[in-house]
mmCIF file of C-alpha atoms in Angstrom:
data_model
loop_
_atom_site.group_PDB
_atom_site.id
_atom_site.type_symbol
_atom_site.label_atom_id
_atom_site.label_comp_id
_atom_site.label_asym_id
_atom_site.label_seq_id
_atom_site.Cartn_x
_atom_site.Cartn_y
_atom_site.Cartn_z
ATOM 1 C CA SER A 1 -62.996 -26.901 -45.620
ATOM 2 C CA MET A 2 -62.801 -23.140 -45.221
ATOM 3 C CA LYS A 3 -63.404 -23.546 -41.490
ATOM 4 C CA GLU A 4 -60.527 -25.988 -41.360
ATOM 5 C CA HIS A 5 -58.263 -23.544 -43.226
ATOM 6 C CA VAL A 6 -59.115 -20.504 -41.123
ATOM 7 C CA ARG A 7 -58.848 -22.377 -37.825
ATOM 8 C CA TYR A 8 -55.433 -23.721 -38.623
ATOM 9 C CA LEU A 9 -54.004 -20.552 -40.183
ATOM 10 C CA SER A 10 -55.247 -18.307 -37.327
ATOM 11 C CA SER A 11 -54.400 -20.747 -34.502
ATOM 12 C CA SER A 12 -52.137 -19.694 -31.633
ATOM 13 C CA MET A 13 -49.460 -22.061 -32.996
ATOM 14 C CA MET A 14 -49.013 -19.634 -35.924
ATOM 15 C CA GLU A 15 -48.303 -16.747 -33.513
ATOM 16 C CA GLY A 16 -49.834 -14.249 -35.951
ATOM 17 C CA ARG A 17 -47.790 -15.341 -39.056
ATOM 18 C CA ALA A 18 -45.407 -12.360 -38.967
ATOM 19 C CA ALA A 19 -43.298 -12.022 -42.091
ATOM 20 C CA GLY A 20 -40.117 -14.059 -41.677
ATOM 21 C CA SER A 21 -41.409 -15.906 -38.615
ATOM 22 C CA GLU A 22 -41.787 -19.647 -38.002
ATOM 23 C CA GLY A 23 -45.527 -19.075 -38.092
ATOM 24 C CA GLU A 24 -45.277 -17.772 -41.647
ATOM 25 C CA VAL A 25 -43.220 -20.867 -42.578
ATOM 26 C CA LEU A 26 -45.889 -23.154 -41.103
ATOM 27 C CA ALA A 27 -48.589 -21.267 -43.011
ATOM 28 C CA ALA A 28 -46.624 -21.565 -46.257
ATOM 29 C CA ASP A 29 -46.181 -25.326 -45.700
ATOM 30 C CA TYR A 30 -49.935 -25.661 -45.066
ATOM 31 C CA VAL A 31 -50.840 -23.859 -48.272
ATOM 32 C CA ALA A 32 -48.407 -26.082 -50.237
ATOM 33 C CA GLU A 33 -49.923 -29.227 -48.671
ATOM 34 C CA GLN A 34 -53.430 -28.129 -49.574
ATOM 35 C CA PHE A 35 -52.413 -27.413 -53.185
ATOM 36 C CA LYS A 36 -51.016 -30.956 -53.446
ATOM 37 C CA ARG A 37 -54.078 -32.408 -51.733
ATOM 38 C CA TYR A 38 -56.311 -30.733 -54.289
ATOM 39 C CA GLY A 39 -54.247 -31.862 -57.272
ATOM 40 C CA VAL A 40 -52.931 -28.360 -58.035
ATOM 41 C CA ASP A 41 -49.419 -28.404 -59.492
ATOM 42 C CA LEU A 42 -46.917 -26.865 -57.069
ATOM 43 C CA LEU A 43 -44.483 -24.500 -58.752
ATOM 44 C CA SER A 44 -42.512 -23.426 -55.677
ATOM 45 C CA PRO A 45 -39.903 -25.693 -54.075
ATOM 46 C CA LYS A 46 -40.336 -27.236 -50.616
ATOM 47 C CA GLY A 47 -40.421 -24.439 -48.075
ATOM 48 C CA GLY A 48 -41.700 -21.969 -50.693
ATOM 49 C CA ASP A 49 -39.956 -19.609 -53.059
ATOM 50 C CA VAL A 50 -37.657 -17.882 -50.605
ATOM 51 C CA PHE A 51 -36.617 -14.229 -50.908
ATOM 52 C CA GLY A 52 -34.993 -11.638 -48.663
ATOM 53 C CA VAL A 53 -36.222 -8.197 -47.566
ATOM 54 C CA ARG A 54 -33.616 -5.627 -46.551
ATOM 55 C CA ARG A 55 -34.840 -3.609 -43.570
ATOM 56 C CA GLU A 56 -33.916 -0.116 -42.519
ATOM 57 C CA ASN A 57 -31.669 -1.364 -39.717
ATOM 58 C CA GLY A 58 -29.619 -3.341 -42.225
ATOM 59 C CA ASP A 59 -31.038 -6.766 -41.285
ATOM 60 C CA THR A 60 -32.455 -9.076 -43.915
ATOM 61 C CA LEU A 61 -35.875 -10.637 -43.318
ATOM 62 C CA THR A 62 -36.415 -13.980 -45.021
ATOM 63 C CA SER A 63 -39.868 -14.718 -46.404
ATOM 64 C CA ARG A 64 -41.444 -16.894 -49.090
ATOM 65 C CA ASN A 65 -44.180 -17.205 -51.702
ATOM 66 C CA VAL A 66 -46.129 -20.401 -52.407
ATOM 67 C CA MET A 67 -47.306 -20.940 -55.987
ATOM 68 C CA GLY A 68 -49.815 -23.375 -57.444
ATOM 69 C CA TYR A 69 -50.804 -23.850 -61.100
ATOM 70 C CA VAL A 70 -53.726 -25.165 -63.099
ATOM 71 C CA GLN A 71 -53.154 -25.340 -66.836
ATOM 72 C CA GLY A 72 -55.810 -24.071 -69.212
ATOM 73 C CA TYR A 73 -57.060 -26.187 -72.132
ATOM 74 C CA ASP A 74 -56.835 -23.711 -75.019
ATOM 75 C CA LYS A 75 -53.671 -24.223 -77.066
ATOM 76 C CA GLU A 76 -53.545 -20.523 -77.978
ATOM 77 C CA LEU A 77 -54.320 -19.167 -74.502
ATOM 78 C CA ARG A 78 -52.936 -21.635 -72.004
ATOM 79 C CA ASP A 79 -49.580 -19.829 -72.004
ATOM 80 C CA HIS A 80 -51.424 -16.754 -70.725
ATOM 81 C CA PHE A 81 -52.254 -16.504 -67.044
ATOM 82 C CA ILE A 82 -54.735 -15.234 -64.522
ATOM 83 C CA VAL A 83 -52.980 -14.717 -61.184
ATOM 84 C CA VAL A 84 -55.029 -15.205 -58.003
ATOM 85 C CA GLY A 85 -53.177 -14.012 -54.889
ATOM 86 C CA ALA A 86 -53.754 -13.809 -51.167
ATOM 87 C CA ARG A 87 -51.617 -12.328 -48.371
ATOM 88 C CA LEU A 88 -49.895 -15.010 -46.354
ATOM 89 C CA ASP A 89 -48.551 -12.992 -43.388
ATOM 90 C CA ASN A 90 -50.082 -10.946 -40.609
ATOM 91 C CA LEU A 91 -48.707 -8.803 -37.764
ATOM 92 C CA GLY A 92 -47.364 -11.563 -35.522
ATOM 93 C CA THR A 93 -47.032 -10.830 -31.791
ATOM 94 C CA MET A 94 -46.373 -7.887 -29.541
ATOM 95 C CA ILE A 95 -45.339 -7.537 -25.874
ATOM 96 C CA MET A 96 -47.708 -5.164 -24.114
ATOM 97 C CA SER A 97 -47.920 -3.974 -20.536
ATOM 98 C CA VAL A 98 -51.090 -5.080 -18.732
ATOM 99 C CA ASN A 99 -51.460 -3.840 -15.153
ATOM 100 C CA GLY A 100 -47.724 -3.261 -15.166
ATOM 101 C CA GLU A 101 -46.932 -6.815 -16.266
ATOM 102 C CA PRO A 102 -45.573 -7.701 -19.739
ATOM 103 C CA GLN A 103 -47.890 -9.978 -21.730
ATOM 104 C CA GLN A 104 -47.580 -11.321 -25.223
ATOM 105 C CA LYS A 105 -50.489 -10.476 -27.518
ATOM 106 C CA ILE A 106 -51.114 -12.480 -30.711
ATOM 107 C CA PHE A 107 -52.590 -10.866 -33.780
ATOM 108 C CA TYR A 108 -54.287 -14.026 -35.035
ATOM 109 C CA GLY A 109 -55.434 -12.624 -38.381
ATOM 110 C CA ALA A 110 -58.488 -14.833 -38.910
ATOM 111 C CA ASN A 111 -60.039 -12.331 -41.297
ATOM 112 C CA GLY A 112 -56.728 -10.712 -42.189
ATOM 113 C CA ASN A 113 -55.938 -12.800 -44.049
ATOM 114 C CA ALA A 114 -56.664 -16.453 -43.175
ATOM 115 C CA SER A 115 -60.065 -15.825 -44.761
ATOM 116 C CA GLY A 116 -58.545 -14.819 -48.105
ATOM 117 C CA LEU A 117 -56.170 -17.749 -48.060
ATOM 118 C CA ALA A 118 -59.085 -20.106 -47.340
ATOM 119 C CA VAL A 119 -61.076 -18.767 -50.264
ATOM 120 C CA MET A 120 -58.012 -19.025 -52.540
ATOM 121 C CA LEU A 121 -57.418 -22.658 -51.582
ATOM 122 C CA GLU A 122 -61.050 -23.637 -52.213
ATOM 123 C CA LEU A 123 -61.001 -21.646 -55.467
ATOM 124 C CA ALA A 124 -57.905 -23.597 -56.509
ATOM 125 C CA ARG A 125 -59.760 -26.832 -55.799
ATOM 126 C CA MET A 126 -62.760 -25.735 -57.898
ATOM 127 C CA VAL A 127 -60.593 -24.579 -60.799
ATOM 128 C CA GLN A 128 -58.613 -27.820 -60.774
ATOM 129 C CA MET A 129 -61.832 -29.910 -60.730
ATOM 130 C CA ASN A 130 -63.203 -27.916 -63.689
ATOM 131 C CA SER A 131 -59.962 -27.203 -65.520
ATOM 132 C CA ILE A 132 -61.480 -28.352 -68.856
ATOM 133 C CA LEU A 133 -63.591 -25.191 -68.716
ATOM 134 C CA PHE A 134 -60.666 -22.754 -68.410
ATOM 135 C CA ARG A 135 -59.006 -21.479 -71.605
ATOM 136 C CA ARG A 136 -56.239 -19.524 -69.848
ATOM 137 C CA SER A 137 -54.098 -21.037 -67.098
ATOM 138 C CA VAL A 138 -54.561 -19.931 -63.487
ATOM 139 C CA LEU A 139 -51.701 -19.246 -61.034
ATOM 140 C CA PHE A 140 -52.439 -19.226 -57.306
ATOM 141 C CA VAL A 141 -49.925 -17.369 -55.135
ATOM 142 C CA ALA A 142 -49.742 -16.954 -51.351
ATOM 143 C CA PHE A 143 -47.640 -13.792 -51.021
ATOM 144 C CA GLY A 144 -45.167 -13.641 -48.128
ATOM 145 C CA ALA A 145 -44.127 -10.382 -46.431
ATOM 146 C CA SER A 146 -47.112 -8.501 -47.772
ATOM 147 C CA ASN A 147 -47.013 -6.315 -44.672
ATOM 148 C CA GLU A 148 -43.407 -5.466 -45.547
ATOM 149 C CA THR A 149 -44.269 -3.101 -48.460
ATOM 150 C CA PHE A 150 -45.895 -5.917 -50.451
ATOM 151 C CA ALA A 151 -42.487 -7.587 -50.890
ATOM 152 C CA GLY A 152 -43.833 -10.993 -51.938
ATOM 153 C CA SER A 153 -45.916 -9.695 -54.797
ATOM 154 C CA TRP A 154 -43.027 -7.432 -55.947
ATOM 155 C CA TYR A 155 -40.599 -10.374 -55.854
ATOM 156 C CA PHE A 156 -43.047 -12.522 -57.852
ATOM 157 C CA ALA A 157 -43.642 -9.859 -60.510
ATOM 158 C CA GLU A 158 -40.076 -8.520 -60.764
ATOM 159 C CA ARG A 159 -37.862 -11.532 -60.074
ATOM 160 C CA ALA A 160 -39.518 -14.901 -59.730
ATOM 161 C CA PHE A 161 -41.987 -15.391 -62.551
ATOM 162 C CA ALA A 162 -40.415 -15.286 -65.990
ATOM 163 C CA GLY A 163 -43.783 -15.206 -67.758
ATOM 164 C CA ILE A 164 -44.984 -11.977 -66.185
ATOM 165 C CA ASP A 165 -45.603 -10.494 -69.656
ATOM 166 C CA GLN A 166 -48.137 -13.306 -70.198
ATOM 167 C CA VAL A 167 -50.147 -12.439 -67.066
ATOM 168 C CA ASP A 168 -53.417 -11.047 -68.452
ATOM 169 C CA ALA A 169 -55.065 -10.144 -65.131
ATOM 170 C CA MET A 170 -54.666 -10.400 -61.338
ATOM 171 C CA ILE A 171 -57.277 -11.147 -58.663
ATOM 172 C CA ASN A 172 -56.355 -10.291 -55.086
ATOM 173 C CA LEU A 173 -58.195 -11.864 -52.122
ATOM 174 C CA ASP A 174 -57.849 -9.945 -48.850
ATOM 175 C CA MET A 175 -60.145 -9.950 -45.812
ATOM 176 C CA LEU A 176 -63.212 -11.946 -46.942
ATOM 177 C CA GLY A 177 -64.642 -13.150 -43.640
ATOM 178 C CA THR A 178 -67.147 -10.407 -42.688
ATOM 179 C CA GLY A 179 -69.405 -10.462 -45.702
ATOM 180 C CA TYR A 180 -72.519 -9.681 -43.680
ATOM 181 C CA LYS A 181 -71.262 -6.068 -43.772
ATOM 182 C CA GLY A 182 -70.840 -6.045 -47.549
ATOM 183 C CA PHE A 183 -68.757 -7.655 -50.295
ATOM 184 C CA TYR A 184 -66.730 -5.375 -52.524
ATOM 185 C CA ALA A 185 -64.765 -5.565 -55.760
ATOM 186 C CA TYR A 186 -62.262 -2.776 -56.007
ATOM 187 C CA THR A 187 -60.764 -2.501 -59.423
ATOM 188 C CA SER A 188 -57.649 -0.370 -59.897
ATOM 189 C CA SER A 189 -57.543 -0.850 -63.665
ATOM 190 C CA ASN A 190 -59.822 0.051 -66.534
ATOM 191 C CA ALA A 191 -63.041 -0.272 -68.462
ATOM 192 C CA ASP A 192 -62.457 -3.923 -69.507
ATOM 193 C CA MET A 193 -62.093 -5.159 -65.938
ATOM 194 C CA ASN A 194 -65.077 -3.110 -64.805
ATOM 195 C CA SER A 195 -67.309 -4.459 -67.582
ATOM 196 C CA ILE A 196 -66.545 -8.046 -66.556
ATOM 197 C CA LEU A 197 -67.463 -7.232 -62.960
ATOM 198 C CA ARG A 198 -70.784 -5.744 -64.038
ATOM 199 C CA THR A 199 -71.775 -8.754 -66.132
ATOM 200 C CA LEU A 200 -71.766 -10.834 -62.979
ATOM 201 C CA THR A 201 -73.926 -8.630 -61.040
ATOM 202 C CA GLY A 202 -62.756 3.844 -52.050
ATOM 203 C CA GLU A 203 -60.529 0.784 -51.709
ATOM 204 C CA PRO A 204 -60.365 -0.729 -48.105
ATOM 205 C CA TYR A 205 -56.592 -0.353 -48.203
ATOM 206 C CA PRO A 206 -53.729 -0.876 -50.645
ATOM 207 C CA SER A 207 -52.751 -4.470 -51.186
ATOM 208 C CA ASP A 208 -50.795 -6.849 -53.466
ATOM 209 C CA HIS A 209 -52.859 -6.102 -56.568
ATOM 210 C CA ARG A 210 -51.192 -2.676 -56.739
ATOM 211 C CA THR A 211 -47.876 -4.381 -57.705
ATOM 212 C CA PHE A 212 -49.545 -5.812 -60.812
ATOM 213 C CA TYR A 213 -51.338 -2.555 -61.626
ATOM 214 C CA ALA A 214 -47.937 -0.842 -61.564
ATOM 215 C CA LYS A 215 -46.891 -3.224 -64.373
ATOM 216 C CA ASP A 216 -49.978 -2.362 -66.465
ATOM 217 C CA ILE A 217 -51.741 -5.584 -65.591
ATOM 218 C CA PRO A 218 -55.511 -5.234 -64.988
ATOM 219 C CA SER A 219 -56.131 -6.016 -61.319
ATOM 220 C CA VAL A 220 -58.975 -6.298 -58.882
ATOM 221 C CA MET A 221 -59.254 -6.875 -55.121
ATOM 222 C CA PHE A 222 -62.159 -8.693 -53.573
ATOM 223 C CA SER A 223 -62.754 -7.834 -49.936
ATOM 224 C CA THR A 224 -65.435 -7.469 -47.300
ATOM 225 C CA GLY A 225 -63.706 -4.260 -46.192
ATOM 226 C CA ARG A 226 -62.398 -2.926 -42.916
ATOM 227 C CA TYR A 227 -63.861 -4.207 -39.648
ATOM 228 C CA PRO A 228 -63.507 -3.223 -35.955
ATOM 229 C CA GLU A 229 -61.165 -6.115 -35.129
ATOM 230 C CA HIS A 230 -58.766 -5.237 -37.956
ATOM 231 C CA ASN A 231 -55.099 -5.455 -36.826
ATOM 232 C CA THR A 232 -56.116 -6.309 -33.247
ATOM 233 C CA GLU A 233 -55.894 -9.443 -31.097
ATOM 234 C CA LYS A 234 -59.673 -9.792 -31.508
ATOM 235 C CA ASP A 235 -59.301 -10.801 -35.154
ATOM 236 C CA ILE A 236 -60.258 -14.427 -34.337
ATOM 237 C CA GLU A 237 -62.346 -17.116 -35.986
ATOM 238 C CA ALA A 238 -65.470 -16.093 -34.014
ATOM 239 C CA ILE A 239 -65.969 -13.034 -36.234
ATOM 240 C CA ILE A 240 -65.948 -15.072 -39.473
ATOM 241 C CA SER A 241 -69.174 -15.621 -41.461
ATOM 242 C CA TYR A 242 -68.638 -18.833 -43.385
ATOM 243 C CA ASP A 243 -72.079 -18.738 -45.085
ATOM 244 C CA MET A 244 -71.079 -15.428 -46.687
ATOM 245 C CA MET A 245 -67.633 -16.780 -47.623
ATOM 246 C CA GLU A 246 -69.345 -19.610 -49.552
ATOM 247 C CA ARG A 247 -71.365 -17.080 -51.522
ATOM 248 C CA GLU A 248 -68.249 -15.015 -52.147
ATOM 249 C CA LEU A 249 -66.344 -18.070 -53.354
ATOM 250 C CA GLU A 250 -69.057 -18.880 -55.888
ATOM 251 C CA TYR A 251 -68.961 -15.309 -57.221
ATOM 252 C CA ILE A 252 -65.153 -15.217 -57.399
ATOM 253 C CA TYR A 253 -65.090 -18.601 -59.142
ATOM 254 C CA ASN A 254 -67.486 -17.317 -61.815
ATOM 255 C CA PHE A 255 -65.428 -14.145 -62.202
ATOM 256 C CA THR A 256 -62.201 -16.130 -62.568
ATOM 257 C CA LEU A 257 -63.834 -18.321 -65.180
ATOM 258 C CA ALA A 258 -65.075 -15.292 -67.075
ATOM 259 C CA LEU A 259 -61.589 -13.763 -67.050
ATOM 260 C CA ALA A 260 -59.929 -17.018 -68.112
ATOM 261 C CA ASN A 261 -62.300 -17.348 -71.079
ATOM 262 C CA TYR A 262 -62.394 -13.640 -72.038
ATOM 263 C CA ASN A 263 -62.137 -13.274 -75.827
ATOM 264 C CA GLY A 264 -59.122 -11.333 -76.955
ATOM 265 C CA ALA A 265 -56.783 -9.324 -74.780
ATOM 266 C CA ILE A 266 -57.835 -7.856 -71.474
ATOM 267 C CA SER A 267 -56.390 -4.461 -72.274
ATOM 268 C CA PHE A 268 -54.906 -1.966 -69.871
ATOM 269 C CA ARG A 269 -56.004 1.547 -70.808
ATOM 270 C CA PRO A 270 -54.924 4.153 -68.226
ATOM 271 C CA GLU A 271 -56.811 6.874 -70.057
ATOM 272 C CA ASN A 272 -60.025 5.031 -69.195
ATOM 273 C CA GLU A 273 -59.032 4.258 -65.607
ATOM 274 C CA VAL A 274 -61.898 4.077 -63.140
ATOM 275 C CA ASP A 275 -60.931 3.728 -59.475
ATOM 276 C CA GLN A 276 -64.099 2.502 -57.888
ATOM 277 C CA LYS A 277 -65.594 0.145 -55.401
ATOM 278 C CA VAL A 278 -68.410 -2.049 -56.690
ATOM 279 C CA LYS A 279 -70.705 -3.457 -53.980
#
């Protein structure tokens, strides 16, 4: 299933999924279809939850988030949420001169971030299948226009989701396809989040979890880190290690379950902040 997701989302038809492009729309539709296929409740309307991004030249870029939902079973905690997010967009296309001739180059984004979307979709399937085990509810969000100053996550946290005060933690999935080089959990929060990571076993770059951290929500990014093909036309499916992605998915599922069932509040304590990368 993860092969199917990555192949489709990084296909030439998507033209690199640039924010606001038809490729991003197709990717959003695909994520929504997979949520419905897996029995995950779709919270966003057809075409995604659309928002605008004002650019420096005065134009408005139109992007969208796609949101899925699995309700927890605990009457006291099911109105509290764990958000699992993954970047929907990539760099799109660019016209470059090759031997004096203009050629279109596609930034396919197989690892950045079709891999993270694939893991999120399969995680949503697993959580839905085992929803009776989850005390808190889990929200799955494909964030549009992440490359545009993380606009999708900002829109979700500041405008779109009325229950943001009930979000207890955020898990961000970004670049998970090259696990043979390492698998990292970067937590930009506090001792509580770090302790949960350790019971199960420098940040690659800023991503959508920072939006939640800015709102005092404990957050963590799972990633396999930077790689030579990052932000190039060579970021294609051939570099993806699916065996490692399966192992990562199992770990992230267990971590999500532990967060959803964590007793008491997952507190945000800036005075105990530990910015670290756990391998």
